[in-house]
Amino acid sequence: MSRRLRLSTLSNEEESLSELWEWRELQPALINAERARLFAALERGESLAEPRYFAKTKEELDSNFAFQSTETDLLSMLGMFACVEASLRVDFVKRITYRRKDDVSRKFRAADKARAKQIRLEEDVLDVWQAQPIAGIYRAVSDFKGALKLRHWLAQGRYWNAKLGRASGYNALDVFEICNRLLCSVAAYAG
Amino acid sequence: MAQDQLRAFLQEKKQKANPANIDWGAKRDAWIKAVNDLYRTIEEDYLKDAKHDVELTRQDTTVREFFIGVYQVPELFLRVGDEEVIFSPQGANIVGALGRIDVTGLGGLATIVWQGGNHWSVVVSRTPSLELVELTADTLTDVLKQVMRP
């Protein structure tokens, strides 16, 4: 596939990190509103139509809402990793298409020539960025690579006991900050 | 001043505490009666031809429910050979029905719900859509097959 043609395959549908964070912030409010609606109906002795709640006790509903909150956090983290990957890969395609002369673009073209469509995020993209003389990027890429263990665990169905990149684990805000730092560092590149 | 505010807050909460004027005590008593009636139907009707093959016993258990409080209700133990199935009431204050009994055995769990009068149903599925079948001698057999060892 030619480089121009590859540019035409981009969907322009990738989410921004800030949109994703707004989505993540809205979910607890929606969950709490649903919880309040449900418990008010239970207190009034009303019947509810939604089969997902059928025959559940208040304790089971509470446990179910706690699950919803946890699940929202985990899915938002996966979404943030995907958002960064999309942003980096779109930047990769644009750099090889427009044949810019900066160091990152030249290294991307070399990787593209060597591997064609098998571009690897860590080796072909992140390592190139990490080697650039941009303030804070080494640490930003390093933190992101560390968090990729969490990304893989989430994306592959969480079926193993994850040993994450740091002992304290990650919450959604940690992942947002790691992702945001990396994207800001890349955006600061003048090439 | 602070005590006045606290008293006003608690009075307001008390006034709002039972907006629907539900008689939770009556709801509890109706539920306990429905459970006892169901056990009697199981013993005297559904299992009348199998009396020599099963052993049925009842034992009170304590249930704690929001709004209703703490009360005693019997569990039903159905023993066949070396296997036991327990009918365990979970409560009257549940979504979409008037009460729920979980039926557990070595093979799994089934749920039956009370829908008023002598009307009990087995929950076949909740998602993607709700499917209930009326509890009868036939569907009780299906429940027992589901919760007992194959």
Short mmCIF file of C-alpha atoms in Angstrom, two decimals:
data_model
loop_
_atom_site.label_atom_id
_atom_site.label_comp_id
_atom_site.label_asym_id
_atom_site.label_seq_id
_atom_site.Cartn_x
_atom_site.Cartn_y
_atom_site.Cartn_z
CA MET A 1 0.00 0.00 0.00
CA SER A 2 1.39 3.41 -0.91
CA ARG A 3 1.93 5.95 1.81
CA ARG A 4 -0.73 8.29 0.33
CA LEU A 5 -3.19 5.43 0.19
CA ARG A 6 -2.45 4.60 3.81
CA LEU A 7 -3.33 8.17 4.77
CA SER A 8 -6.73 7.69 3.15
CA THR A 9 -7.45 4.72 5.43
CA LEU A 10 -7.43 6.89 8.55
CA SER A 11 -10.93 7.17 9.97
CA ASN A 12 -10.63 10.46 11.88
CA GLU A 13 -12.85 8.79 14.45
CA GLU A 14 -10.29 8.45 17.22
CA GLU A 15 -11.28 9.91 20.57
CA SER A 16 -9.36 12.60 22.38
CA LEU A 17 -8.09 11.93 25.87
CA SER A 18 -10.15 14.81 27.26
CA GLU A 19 -13.38 13.48 25.69
CA LEU A 20 -12.67 10.10 27.20
CA TRP A 21 -12.02 11.61 30.61
CA GLU A 22 -15.30 13.53 30.45
CA TRP A 23 -17.07 10.26 29.63
CA ARG A 24 -15.39 8.59 32.57
CA GLU A 25 -16.43 11.41 34.91
CA LEU A 26 -20.05 11.24 33.78
CA GLN A 27 -20.44 7.52 34.45
CA PRO A 28 -20.37 7.61 38.29
CA ALA A 29 -23.01 10.36 38.18
CA LEU A 30 -25.22 8.19 35.94
CA ILE A 31 -24.65 5.13 38.11
CA ASN A 32 -25.51 7.06 41.28
CA ALA A 33 -28.64 8.51 39.66
CA GLU A 34 -29.77 5.03 38.61
CA ARG A 35 -29.03 3.67 42.07
CA ALA A 36 -31.09 6.47 43.66
CA ARG A 37 -33.98 5.88 41.21
CA LEU A 38 -33.98 2.17 41.90
CA PHE A 39 -33.83 2.42 45.68
CA ALA A 40 -36.56 5.07 45.73
CA ALA A 41 -38.75 2.71 43.69
CA LEU A 42 -37.95 -0.16 46.05
CA GLU A 43 -38.83 2.02 49.03
CA ARG A 44 -42.17 2.90 47.44
CA GLY A 45 -42.78 -0.77 46.71
CA GLU A 46 -42.95 -0.09 42.97
CA SER A 47 -42.28 -2.68 40.33
CA LEU A 48 -39.57 -2.03 37.77
CA ALA A 49 -39.55 -3.20 34.18
CA GLU A 50 -35.82 -3.77 33.68
CA PRO A 51 -35.14 -7.53 33.73
CA ARG A 52 -31.51 -6.99 34.79
CA TYR A 53 -32.73 -6.02 38.26
CA PHE A 54 -35.43 -8.65 38.56
CA ALA A 55 -35.64 -10.47 41.89
CA LYS A 56 -32.54 -8.79 43.30
CA THR A 57 -32.32 -7.62 46.90
CA LYS A 58 -31.00 -4.21 47.96
CA GLU A 59 -27.66 -5.74 48.99
CA GLU A 60 -27.30 -7.44 45.60
CA LEU A 61 -28.14 -4.19 43.83
CA ASP A 62 -25.51 -2.35 45.88
CA SER A 63 -22.94 -4.96 44.97
CA ASN A 64 -24.00 -4.67 41.35
CA PHE A 65 -23.57 -0.90 41.33
CA ALA A 66 -20.12 -1.24 42.92
CA PHE A 67 -19.24 -3.60 40.06
CA GLN A 68 -20.48 -1.01 37.55
CA SER A 69 -18.20 1.65 39.04
CA THR A 70 -15.15 -0.60 39.00
CA GLU A 71 -15.90 -1.73 35.47
CA THR A 72 -16.24 1.87 34.30
CA ASP A 73 -12.80 2.68 35.70
CA LEU A 74 -11.17 -0.33 34.05
CA LEU A 75 -12.82 0.31 30.68
CA SER A 76 -11.89 3.98 30.83
CA MET A 77 -8.25 3.00 31.40
CA LEU A 78 -8.32 0.69 28.39
CA GLY A 79 -9.91 3.49 26.38
CA MET A 80 -7.14 5.89 27.37
CA PHE A 81 -4.43 3.46 26.27
CA ALA A 82 -6.25 2.99 22.97
CA CYS A 83 -6.54 6.75 22.57
CA VAL A 84 -2.77 7.20 22.95
CA GLU A 85 -2.01 4.34 20.58
CA ALA A 86 -4.35 5.80 17.96
CA SER A 87 -2.81 9.24 18.32
CA LEU A 88 0.74 7.89 17.97
CA ARG A 89 -0.12 5.69 15.00
CA VAL A 90 -1.96 8.51 13.18
CA ASP A 91 1.08 10.71 13.74
CA PHE A 92 3.25 7.86 12.39
CA VAL A 93 1.22 7.59 9.17
CA LYS A 94 1.24 11.34 8.64
CA ARG A 95 4.99 11.56 9.18
CA ILE A 96 5.79 8.83 6.65
CA THR A 97 3.29 10.29 4.16
CA TYR A 98 4.43 13.90 4.25
CA ARG A 99 8.12 12.91 4.10
CA ARG A 100 9.23 15.43 6.67
CA LYS A 101 12.97 15.83 7.26
CA ASP A 102 13.03 15.73 11.05
CA ASP A 103 14.69 12.88 12.91
CA VAL A 104 11.46 11.22 14.08
CA SER A 105 9.97 11.24 10.56
CA ARG A 106 13.15 9.79 9.04
CA LYS A 107 13.27 7.01 11.63
CA PHE A 108 9.58 6.25 11.09
CA ARG A 109 10.13 5.98 7.33
CA ALA A 110 13.01 3.60 7.93
CA ALA A 111 10.85 1.45 10.20
CA ASP A 112 8.02 1.54 7.66
CA LYS A 113 10.37 0.44 4.90
CA ALA A 114 11.79 -2.37 7.02
CA ARG A 115 8.52 -3.69 8.43
CA ALA A 116 5.78 -2.52 6.06
CA LYS A 117 2.47 -2.97 7.89
CA GLN A 118 3.92 -4.69 10.94
CA ILE A 119 4.79 -1.52 12.83
CA ARG A 120 5.23 -2.26 16.52
CA LEU A 121 4.10 0.38 18.99
CA GLU A 122 6.89 -0.10 21.51
CA GLU A 123 9.93 -0.77 19.33
CA ASP A 124 9.10 1.28 16.21
CA VAL A 125 7.23 4.20 17.71
CA LEU A 126 7.79 4.63 21.44
CA ASP A 127 11.53 3.89 21.32
CA VAL A 128 11.98 6.53 18.62
CA TRP A 129 10.16 9.13 20.69
CA GLN A 130 12.04 8.16 23.84
CA ALA A 131 15.37 8.86 22.12
CA GLN A 132 14.43 12.43 21.18
CA PRO A 133 15.90 15.43 23.00
CA ILE A 134 12.53 16.64 24.28
CA ALA A 135 12.16 17.75 27.88
CA GLY A 136 10.46 15.04 29.93
CA ILE A 137 9.83 12.60 27.09
CA TYR A 138 12.18 9.88 28.31
CA ARG A 139 10.28 9.63 31.59
CA ALA A 140 6.90 10.02 29.86
CA VAL A 141 7.59 7.12 27.49
CA SER A 142 9.10 5.06 30.27
CA ASP A 143 6.00 5.50 32.46
CA PHE A 144 3.73 4.68 29.52
CA LYS A 145 5.69 1.53 28.71
CA GLY A 146 5.44 0.50 32.35
CA ALA A 147 1.68 0.94 32.24
CA LEU A 148 1.38 -1.13 29.05
CA LYS A 149 1.30 -4.28 31.20
CA LEU A 150 -2.00 -2.98 32.52
CA ARG A 151 -3.15 -2.24 28.98
CA HIS A 152 -2.38 -5.78 27.81
CA TRP A 153 -4.09 -7.29 30.85
CA LEU A 154 -7.24 -5.24 30.19
CA ALA A 155 -7.25 -5.79 26.43
CA GLN A 156 -6.81 -9.54 26.72
CA GLY A 157 -9.62 -10.16 29.16
CA ARG A 158 -7.79 -9.98 32.53
CA TYR A 159 -7.46 -13.74 32.70
CA TRP A 160 -4.10 -13.84 34.48
CA ASN A 161 -2.83 -12.36 37.75
CA ALA A 162 -1.33 -9.14 36.49
CA LYS A 163 2.09 -8.01 37.66
CA LEU A 164 1.77 -4.35 36.84
CA GLY A 165 4.50 -1.83 36.13
CA ARG A 166 4.49 -0.51 39.65
CA ALA A 167 3.74 -1.95 43.06
CA SER A 168 0.88 0.40 43.95
CA GLY A 169 -1.00 -0.37 40.75
CA TYR A 170 -2.89 2.26 38.78
CA ASN A 171 -6.15 4.09 39.05
CA ALA A 172 -7.92 5.94 36.24
CA LEU A 173 -6.34 9.28 37.16
CA ASP A 174 -2.84 7.73 37.14
CA VAL A 175 -3.44 6.38 33.65
CA PHE A 176 -4.86 9.70 32.45
CA GLU A 177 -1.79 11.56 33.70
CA ILE A 178 0.62 9.05 32.15
CA CYS A 179 -1.19 9.19 28.81
CA ASN A 180 -1.56 12.95 28.88
CA ARG A 181 2.12 13.51 29.71
CA LEU A 182 3.17 11.37 26.77
CA LEU A 183 0.84 13.08 24.31
CA CYS A 184 1.92 16.54 25.52
CA SER A 185 5.59 15.59 25.19
CA VAL A 186 5.05 14.34 21.64
CA ALA A 187 3.05 17.47 20.78
CA ALA A 188 5.98 19.60 22.00
CA TYR A 189 8.24 18.10 19.32
CA ALA A 190 8.99 20.78 16.77
CA GLY A 191 9.87 18.48 13.90
CA MET B 1 -28.44 25.67 68.13
CA ALA B 2 -26.63 22.64 66.81
CA GLN B 3 -29.02 20.37 68.72
CA ASP B 4 -32.01 22.22 67.22
CA GLN B 5 -30.63 21.65 63.74
CA LEU B 6 -30.00 17.97 64.48
CA ARG B 7 -33.52 17.53 65.85
CA ALA B 8 -35.06 19.31 62.85
CA PHE B 9 -33.00 17.16 60.48
CA LEU B 10 -34.04 13.92 62.21
CA GLN B 11 -37.70 14.98 62.35
CA GLU B 12 -37.63 15.71 58.64
CA LYS B 13 -36.05 12.33 57.94
CA LYS B 14 -38.69 10.62 60.08
CA GLN B 15 -41.49 12.33 58.20
CA LYS B 16 -39.98 11.26 54.89
CA ALA B 17 -39.08 7.79 56.11
CA ASN B 18 -42.14 6.02 54.79
CA PRO B 19 -43.45 8.04 51.87
CA ALA B 20 -45.53 5.24 50.43
CA ASN B 21 -47.07 4.32 53.79
CA ILE B 22 -46.20 0.70 53.20
CA ASP B 23 -47.03 -1.60 56.08
CA TRP B 24 -43.72 -3.43 56.13
CA GLY B 25 -44.85 -5.66 59.01
CA ALA B 26 -47.84 -6.85 56.99
CA LYS B 27 -45.61 -7.38 53.97
CA ARG B 28 -43.24 -9.50 56.08
CA ASP B 29 -46.08 -11.57 57.55
CA ALA B 30 -47.63 -12.18 54.12
CA TRP B 31 -44.23 -13.28 52.85
CA ILE B 32 -43.65 -15.75 55.71
CA LYS B 33 -47.15 -17.19 55.16
CA ALA B 34 -46.51 -17.52 51.41
CA VAL B 35 -43.27 -19.40 52.09
CA ASN B 36 -45.01 -21.81 54.48
CA ASP B 37 -47.85 -22.31 51.98
CA LEU B 38 -45.37 -23.08 49.22
CA TYR B 39 -43.56 -25.66 51.34
CA ARG B 40 -46.90 -27.27 52.13
CA THR B 41 -47.77 -27.40 48.41
CA ILE B 42 -44.39 -28.97 47.64
CA GLU B 43 -44.79 -31.57 50.39
CA GLU B 44 -48.45 -32.41 50.01
CA ASP B 45 -48.96 -31.94 46.29
CA TYR B 46 -45.84 -31.89 44.12
CA LEU B 47 -43.99 -34.59 46.09
CA LYS B 48 -46.97 -36.61 47.31
CA ASP B 49 -46.07 -39.60 45.13
CA ALA B 50 -42.41 -39.42 46.09
CA LYS B 51 -42.80 -39.29 49.87
CA HIS B 52 -40.82 -42.48 50.40
CA ASP B 53 -37.87 -41.26 48.34
CA VAL B 54 -37.32 -37.84 49.91
CA GLU B 55 -36.88 -36.50 53.39
CA LEU B 56 -38.17 -32.99 54.02
CA THR B 57 -37.28 -30.87 57.03
CA ARG B 58 -37.69 -27.21 57.90
CA GLN B 59 -35.48 -24.99 59.98
CA ASP B 60 -35.86 -21.32 60.76
CA THR B 61 -33.25 -18.92 59.44
CA THR B 62 -32.76 -15.23 60.17
CA VAL B 63 -33.26 -12.74 57.36
CA ARG B 64 -32.35 -9.06 57.60
CA GLU B 65 -33.95 -6.73 55.09
CA PHE B 66 -33.93 -3.00 54.54
CA PHE B 67 -37.20 -1.35 55.62
CA ILE B 68 -38.54 -4.68 56.97
CA GLY B 69 -35.89 -5.47 59.57
CA VAL B 70 -34.90 -8.82 61.08
CA TYR B 71 -37.25 -11.80 61.10
CA GLN B 72 -37.34 -15.60 61.13
CA VAL B 73 -38.51 -17.61 58.14
CA PRO B 74 -38.13 -21.34 57.49
CA GLU B 75 -35.75 -22.92 55.04
CA LEU B 76 -36.79 -26.20 53.47
CA PHE B 77 -34.25 -29.03 53.27
CA LEU B 78 -35.00 -31.72 50.71
CA ARG B 79 -32.78 -34.76 51.11
CA VAL B 80 -32.56 -37.51 48.48
CA GLY B 81 -29.99 -40.21 49.20
CA ASP B 82 -26.76 -38.39 50.03
CA GLU B 83 -27.79 -35.17 48.33
CA GLU B 84 -29.50 -32.16 49.81
CA VAL B 85 -31.32 -29.27 48.20
CA ILE B 86 -32.04 -26.14 50.25
CA PHE B 87 -34.91 -23.74 49.63
CA SER B 88 -33.66 -20.54 51.18
CA PRO B 89 -35.90 -17.43 51.37
CA GLN B 90 -33.91 -14.31 50.45
CA GLY B 91 -36.47 -11.66 51.20
CA ALA B 92 -39.73 -9.96 50.36
CA ASN B 93 -38.27 -6.61 49.38
CA ILE B 94 -36.92 -7.44 45.95
CA VAL B 95 -37.29 -5.90 42.52
CA GLY B 96 -40.25 -6.96 40.40
CA ALA B 97 -41.80 -9.61 42.65
CA LEU B 98 -43.12 -10.06 46.19
CA GLY B 99 -40.39 -12.38 47.41
CA ARG B 100 -37.60 -14.70 46.38
CA ILE B 101 -36.38 -18.15 47.34
CA ASP B 102 -33.00 -19.45 46.16
CA VAL B 103 -32.82 -23.19 45.57
CA THR B 104 -29.29 -24.55 45.92
CA GLY B 105 -27.78 -27.97 45.53
CA LEU B 106 -24.44 -29.49 44.58
CA GLY B 107 -25.12 -28.83 40.91
CA GLY B 108 -26.05 -25.15 41.05
CA LEU B 109 -28.62 -22.57 41.98
CA ALA B 110 -32.13 -21.72 40.80
CA THR B 111 -34.38 -18.83 41.74
CA ILE B 112 -38.09 -18.89 42.34
CA VAL B 113 -40.17 -15.79 42.98
CA TRP B 114 -43.51 -15.16 44.64
CA GLN B 115 -45.94 -13.14 42.58
CA GLY B 116 -48.89 -13.09 44.93
CA GLY B 117 -51.46 -15.65 46.09
CA ASN B 118 -50.33 -19.15 45.20
CA HIS B 119 -48.48 -17.90 42.16
CA TRP B 120 -44.78 -18.81 42.17
CA SER B 121 -42.47 -18.71 39.15
CA VAL B 122 -39.06 -20.07 38.27
CA VAL B 123 -36.60 -17.53 36.85
CA VAL B 124 -35.27 -19.17 33.69
CA SER B 125 -33.20 -16.17 32.59
CA ARG B 126 -32.78 -12.49 33.41
CA THR B 127 -30.70 -11.36 30.45
CA PRO B 128 -31.00 -10.51 27.64
CA SER B 129 -34.70 -10.84 28.42
CA LEU B 130 -36.66 -11.97 31.43
CA GLU B 131 -38.08 -15.46 31.17
CA LEU B 132 -40.27 -16.94 33.89
CA VAL B 133 -42.18 -20.21 34.03
CA GLU B 134 -44.87 -21.04 36.53
CA LEU B 135 -43.80 -23.33 39.35
CA THR B 136 -45.60 -26.64 39.02
CA ALA B 137 -44.72 -30.26 39.79
CA ASP B 138 -43.15 -30.46 36.31
CA THR B 139 -41.10 -27.28 36.58
CA LEU B 140 -40.05 -28.23 40.12
CA THR B 141 -38.59 -31.38 38.57
CA ASP B 142 -36.63 -29.16 36.16
CA VAL B 143 -35.40 -27.03 39.06
CA LEU B 144 -34.22 -30.09 40.98
CA LYS B 145 -32.47 -31.47 37.88
CA GLN B 146 -30.75 -28.11 37.48
CA VAL B 147 -29.46 -27.83 41.04
CA MET B 148 -28.65 -31.48 41.76
CA ARG B 149 -25.66 -33.46 40.56
CA PRO B 150 -26.11 -34.84 37.02
#
